[in-house]
Protein backbone atom coordinates (compact mmCIF):
# COMPACT_ATOMS: atom_id res chain seq x y z
CA MET A 1 0.00 0.00 0.00
CA PRO A 2 1.37 3.48 -0.81
CA GLU A 3 2.49 5.45 2.22
CA GLY A 4 1.97 9.10 3.09
CA PRO A 5 4.66 10.50 0.74
CA GLU A 6 3.22 8.66 -2.27
CA ILE A 7 -0.32 9.84 -1.49
CA ARG A 8 0.93 13.42 -1.01
CA ARG A 9 2.69 13.32 -4.39
CA ALA A 10 -0.52 12.00 -5.99
CA ALA A 11 -2.43 14.87 -4.35
CA ASP A 12 0.07 17.33 -5.84
CA ARG A 13 -0.55 15.92 -9.31
CA ILE A 14 -4.31 16.13 -8.90
CA GLU A 15 -4.07 19.71 -7.63
CA LYS A 16 -1.97 20.63 -10.65
CA GLN A 17 -4.57 19.00 -12.93
CA ILE A 18 -7.79 20.50 -11.54
CA GLY A 19 -6.85 22.81 -8.64
CA GLY A 20 -8.05 26.42 -8.86
CA ARG A 21 -10.47 25.53 -11.66
CA VAL A 22 -14.26 25.37 -11.78
CA LEU A 23 -15.86 21.93 -12.19
CA GLU A 24 -17.88 21.39 -15.34
CA HIS A 25 -18.82 17.78 -14.64
CA ALA A 26 -18.81 15.42 -11.67
CA TRP A 27 -19.68 11.73 -11.76
CA PHE A 28 -19.88 9.14 -8.98
CA ALA A 29 -20.40 5.39 -9.24
CA PHE A 30 -22.06 5.01 -5.85
CA GLU A 31 -25.77 5.75 -5.61
CA GLU A 32 -25.49 7.69 -2.36
CA LEU A 33 -23.12 10.14 -4.08
CA GLN A 34 -24.81 10.36 -7.47
CA THR A 35 -27.53 12.64 -6.12
CA GLN A 36 -24.88 15.08 -4.87
CA ALA A 37 -22.89 15.35 -8.10
CA ASN A 38 -24.77 18.43 -9.33
CA SER A 39 -23.90 20.31 -6.13
CA LEU A 40 -20.29 20.47 -7.36
CA ILE A 41 -20.98 21.90 -10.82
CA ASP A 42 -19.64 25.46 -11.25
CA ILE A 43 -17.76 25.08 -7.97
CA ARG A 44 -14.01 25.75 -7.80
CA VAL A 45 -11.51 23.18 -6.55
CA ASP A 46 -9.76 25.03 -3.74
CA ALA A 47 -7.07 22.54 -2.69
CA VAL A 48 -6.04 18.90 -2.57
CA GLU A 49 -4.68 17.71 0.76
CA THR A 50 -3.82 14.46 2.48
CA ARG A 51 -4.51 12.98 5.88
CA GLY A 52 -2.11 10.09 6.03
CA LYS A 53 -3.20 7.70 3.29
CA ALA A 54 -6.51 9.48 2.69
CA MET A 55 -7.03 12.31 0.21
CA LEU A 56 -9.18 15.40 0.65
CA ILE A 57 -10.28 17.47 -2.37
CA ARG A 58 -11.65 20.75 -1.04
CA PHE A 59 -14.21 22.86 -2.90
CA ASP A 60 -15.04 26.53 -2.38
CA ASN A 61 -18.59 25.72 -1.24
CA GLN A 62 -17.11 24.15 1.92
CA ARG A 63 -17.59 20.62 0.63
CA VAL A 64 -14.80 18.03 0.71
CA LEU A 65 -14.40 14.83 -1.32
CA TYR A 66 -12.78 12.23 0.93
CA SER A 67 -11.21 9.11 -0.60
CA HIS A 68 -8.92 6.33 0.57
CA ASN A 69 -7.24 4.19 -2.07
CA GLN A 70 -6.76 1.22 0.26
CA LEU A 71 -4.93 -1.54 -1.64
CA TYR A 72 -6.24 -1.10 -5.16
CA GLY A 73 -7.49 2.45 -5.68
CA VAL A 74 -5.68 4.74 -8.08
CA TRP A 75 -6.21 8.24 -9.49
CA LYS A 76 -5.58 8.72 -13.20
CA LEU A 77 -5.22 12.14 -14.84
CA HIS A 78 -6.18 12.61 -18.46
CA ALA A 79 -7.82 14.82 -21.06
CA ALA A 80 -11.57 14.88 -20.53
CA HIS A 81 -12.27 13.56 -24.02
CA LYS A 82 -9.76 10.71 -23.73
CA PRO A 83 -10.35 8.40 -20.74
CA PRO A 84 -7.51 5.98 -19.96
CA GLN A 85 -7.61 2.42 -21.23
CA THR A 86 -8.05 0.28 -18.13
CA ASN A 87 -10.00 -2.70 -16.82
CA ARG A 88 -10.42 -0.99 -13.45
CA SER A 89 -13.84 0.16 -12.23
CA LEU A 90 -14.43 3.91 -12.41
CA ARG A 91 -15.59 5.36 -9.08
CA VAL A 92 -15.23 9.15 -9.46
CA ARG A 93 -14.63 11.52 -12.34
CA LEU A 94 -14.09 15.28 -11.97
CA VAL A 95 -13.82 17.42 -15.12
CA THR A 96 -12.76 21.04 -15.53
CA GLU A 97 -11.51 23.00 -18.57
CA GLY A 98 -10.98 19.85 -20.59
CA ARG A 99 -8.96 18.20 -17.82
CA ALA A 100 -10.12 15.21 -15.82
CA ALA A 101 -9.15 13.39 -12.64
CA SER A 102 -10.61 9.88 -12.36
CA LEU A 103 -10.51 7.55 -9.37
CA TYR A 104 -10.59 3.82 -10.09
CA SER A 105 -11.15 0.77 -7.88
CA ALA A 106 -11.43 2.57 -4.53
CA SER A 107 -14.48 1.93 -2.36
CA ASP A 108 -13.95 4.28 0.61
CA ILE A 109 -15.36 7.57 -0.76
CA ALA A 110 -17.53 10.27 0.81
CA LEU A 111 -18.64 13.83 0.12
CA LEU A 112 -18.61 15.77 3.38
CA ASP A 113 -19.12 19.25 4.77
CA THR A 114 -15.88 20.81 6.00
CA ASP A 115 -17.10 21.00 9.59
CA ALA A 116 -17.93 17.28 9.55
CA LEU A 117 -14.41 16.10 8.71
CA GLU A 118 -13.36 15.57 12.31
CA ASP A 119 -16.34 13.28 12.85
CA HIS A 120 -15.44 10.95 9.97
CA PRO A 121 -14.66 7.53 11.52
CA PHE A 122 -11.28 7.18 9.78
CA LEU A 123 -10.11 10.79 10.00
CA ALA A 124 -11.09 11.06 13.66
CA ARG A 125 -8.54 8.38 14.58
CA LEU A 126 -5.59 9.99 12.81
CA GLY A 127 -2.69 11.86 14.27
CA PRO A 128 -1.32 14.93 12.46
CA ASP A 129 -0.32 14.63 8.81
CA LEU A 130 3.37 15.49 8.47
CA LEU A 131 3.10 16.60 4.85
CA SER A 132 -0.16 18.57 4.76
CA GLN A 133 -0.14 20.15 8.21
CA ASN A 134 2.50 22.24 9.93
CA VAL A 135 3.80 19.63 12.36
CA SER A 136 6.73 20.58 14.59
CA THR A 137 9.30 18.38 16.29
CA ALA A 138 7.81 19.43 19.64
CA SER A 139 4.38 18.22 18.49
CA VAL A 140 5.67 14.77 17.50
CA LEU A 141 7.69 14.57 20.71
CA ALA A 142 4.57 15.32 22.75
CA ARG A 143 2.77 12.46 21.02
CA LEU A 144 5.63 10.06 21.76
CA ASP A 145 5.32 11.07 25.42
CA ASP A 146 1.52 10.68 25.39
CA SER A 147 0.27 7.93 27.72
CA ARG A 148 -1.52 6.27 24.77
CA PHE A 149 1.79 5.64 23.03
CA HIS A 150 4.82 5.89 25.32
CA ARG A 151 4.80 2.25 26.52
CA ARG A 152 4.32 0.63 23.12
CA SER A 153 7.17 -0.92 21.14
CA LEU A 154 8.36 1.33 18.35
CA GLY A 155 8.10 -1.49 15.84
CA ALA A 156 4.33 -1.49 16.32
CA LEU A 157 3.84 2.15 17.25
CA LEU A 158 5.27 3.60 14.05
CA LEU A 159 2.51 1.87 12.07
CA ASP A 160 -0.22 3.35 14.28
CA GLN A 161 -1.85 6.16 12.31
CA GLY A 162 -2.99 7.66 15.60
CA LEU A 163 0.60 8.65 16.39
CA VAL A 164 1.22 10.52 13.15
CA ALA A 165 -0.58 9.92 9.87
CA GLY A 166 1.11 8.49 6.80
CA LEU A 167 3.88 6.27 8.18
CA GLY A 168 4.00 2.78 6.72
CA ASN A 169 6.25 -0.21 6.35
CA TYR A 170 9.29 1.21 4.59
CA LEU A 171 9.26 4.45 6.58
CA ARG A 172 9.12 2.49 9.84
CA SER A 173 12.30 0.55 9.05
CA GLU A 174 14.13 3.62 7.75
CA ILE A 175 13.19 5.81 10.72
CA LEU A 176 14.30 3.23 13.28
CA PHE A 177 17.60 2.71 11.47
CA TYR A 178 18.44 6.41 11.32
CA ALA A 179 17.46 6.77 14.97
CA GLY A 180 19.64 3.77 15.89
CA LEU A 181 16.76 2.16 17.75
CA HIS A 182 15.77 -1.49 18.01
CA PRO A 183 12.08 -2.10 17.18
CA LYS A 184 11.45 -3.51 20.66
CA LYS A 185 12.40 -0.21 22.32
CA ARG A 186 9.57 1.96 23.63
CA PRO A 187 9.45 5.76 23.88
CA VAL A 188 9.48 5.42 27.68
CA ASP A 189 12.79 3.51 27.43
CA LEU A 190 14.55 6.37 25.63
CA THR A 191 16.43 9.33 27.02
CA ALA A 192 15.01 12.80 26.42
CA THR A 193 17.65 13.36 23.74
CA GLU A 194 16.81 10.06 22.00
CA ARG A 195 13.10 10.88 21.97
CA GLU A 196 13.73 14.32 20.52
CA GLN A 197 16.03 12.85 17.87
CA LEU A 198 13.40 10.24 17.00
CA ALA A 199 10.73 12.94 16.62
CA GLN A 200 12.96 14.90 14.25
CA ILE A 201 13.91 11.80 12.24
CA ILE A 202 10.23 10.89 11.82
CA ILE A 203 9.63 14.29 10.23
CA ASP A 204 12.85 14.46 8.19
CA THR A 205 12.61 10.93 6.76
CA THR A 206 8.98 11.40 5.74
CA TRP A 207 9.78 14.70 4.01
CA GLN A 208 12.79 13.18 2.23
CA ALA A 209 10.65 10.32 0.93
CA TYR A 210 8.14 12.88 -0.36
CA ARG A 211 10.70 15.16 -2.00
CA GLN A 212 12.75 12.33 -3.51
CA ALA A 213 9.90 10.09 -4.70
CA GLY A 214 10.36 7.36 -2.11
CA VAL A 215 14.16 7.49 -1.79
CA THR A 216 15.23 7.58 1.85
CA ASN A 217 18.88 6.58 1.49
CA ARG A 218 21.89 8.90 1.73
CA ASP A 219 23.58 10.05 -1.49
CA ALA A 220 26.98 8.51 -0.66
CA TRP A 221 25.37 5.19 0.23
CA ILE A 222 23.33 5.23 -2.97
CA GLU A 223 26.47 5.57 -5.07
CA GLN A 224 28.12 2.79 -3.08
CA ALA A 225 25.10 0.53 -3.59
CA LYS A 226 24.89 1.25 -7.31
CA THR A 227 28.57 0.43 -7.69
CA ALA A 228 27.89 -2.90 -5.95
CA GLY A 229 25.17 -3.64 -8.50
CA GLU A 230 22.14 -3.21 -6.27
CA THR A 231 18.77 -2.59 -7.93
CA ARG A 232 16.77 0.58 -7.34
CA ARG A 233 14.47 -1.37 -5.06
CA GLN A 234 17.50 -1.90 -2.81
CA TRP A 235 19.59 1.24 -3.20
CA ARG A 236 16.69 3.62 -2.59
CA PHE A 237 16.61 2.49 1.06
CA SER A 238 19.11 2.35 3.90
CA VAL A 239 17.80 -0.97 5.30
CA PHE A 240 14.34 -1.74 3.90
CA GLU A 241 14.37 -4.53 1.25
CA ARG A 242 18.09 -5.14 2.01
CA ALA A 243 18.02 -8.34 4.10
CA GLY A 244 21.27 -10.27 3.62
CA LEU A 245 23.15 -7.20 2.33
CA SER A 246 25.76 -5.22 4.23
CA CYS A 247 24.75 -2.22 6.33
CA HIS A 248 25.90 0.99 4.66
CA ARG A 249 27.07 2.37 8.00
CA CYS A 250 28.84 -0.53 9.74
CA GLY A 251 29.05 -3.48 7.31
CA GLU A 252 26.92 -5.82 9.45
CA ILE A 253 24.37 -7.96 7.61
CA ILE A 254 20.86 -6.47 7.50
CA GLU A 255 18.20 -8.73 9.02
CA ARG A 256 14.48 -9.07 8.41
CA GLN A 257 11.76 -9.98 10.87
CA MET A 258 7.97 -9.79 11.08
CA VAL A 259 6.59 -7.14 13.43
CA GLY A 260 2.87 -6.48 13.46
CA SER A 261 2.48 -9.06 10.67
CA ARG A 262 4.60 -6.89 8.37
CA ARG A 263 8.22 -6.95 7.27
CA LEU A 264 10.75 -4.93 9.25
CA TYR A 265 14.43 -4.59 8.34
CA TRP A 266 17.15 -3.60 10.78
CA CYS A 267 20.87 -3.67 11.49
CA PRO A 268 21.82 -5.72 14.60
CA HIS A 269 24.93 -3.59 15.17
CA CYS A 270 23.48 -0.11 14.60
CA GLN A 271 20.20 -0.94 16.39
CA PRO A 272 21.13 -3.03 19.44
CA VAL A 273 18.49 -4.48 21.72
CA ALA A 274 20.19 -3.23 24.87
């Protein structure tokens, strides 16, 4: 499943396609939305934002189109007169000035009033979105110290969208590696300095993945990995997808384990248990 940086980049593309323009046509596959389609005609698309792995398309009549791609959903951008060739099921189509944004295969879609967003069952459970909201290191640190989170293992906690929204499997492994923390560690086990460093690394790694299209590795390590013949799937990361390969930092062999029923990669030397 795409993580927060990939959804944010998709939101950017949609905003470039239809943002700031007035809708000429709106179509929904689901019956409960079909009756609301006309309420969007002649309405301007104000902004496209993300909340973790969900997308919010805001309109200037204070309405918001919420969607979550889950495993199979995908937005496709195209000329209005030339829909893409695909076997996927069309769920939403928004058209403005000859441009179209079409959502395929997703099932979690709603048209909401702005003031009802916080009551949406998925959005209400989310922590702050690092890429669409102004989230400070102090804010993330406060969440790590929150009683809901501070006694949970980091290997599980970093997948909890209630901590911060948008982290997923590859970001979890990369963040823990850069923080030098074993996945069994808990926020309560860390020193004040370690917790502050972790909060900053959570922000920095997520922003790097967004700005560099999913690349979280360091430039020098990327060149080293390319020279060694690693594929992009391997060299784009510091530890994720690199089980059996040497750690860029210390040379130890990267290991893989299952945490929370999902793959986690770590360096035994750089991320000791004790």
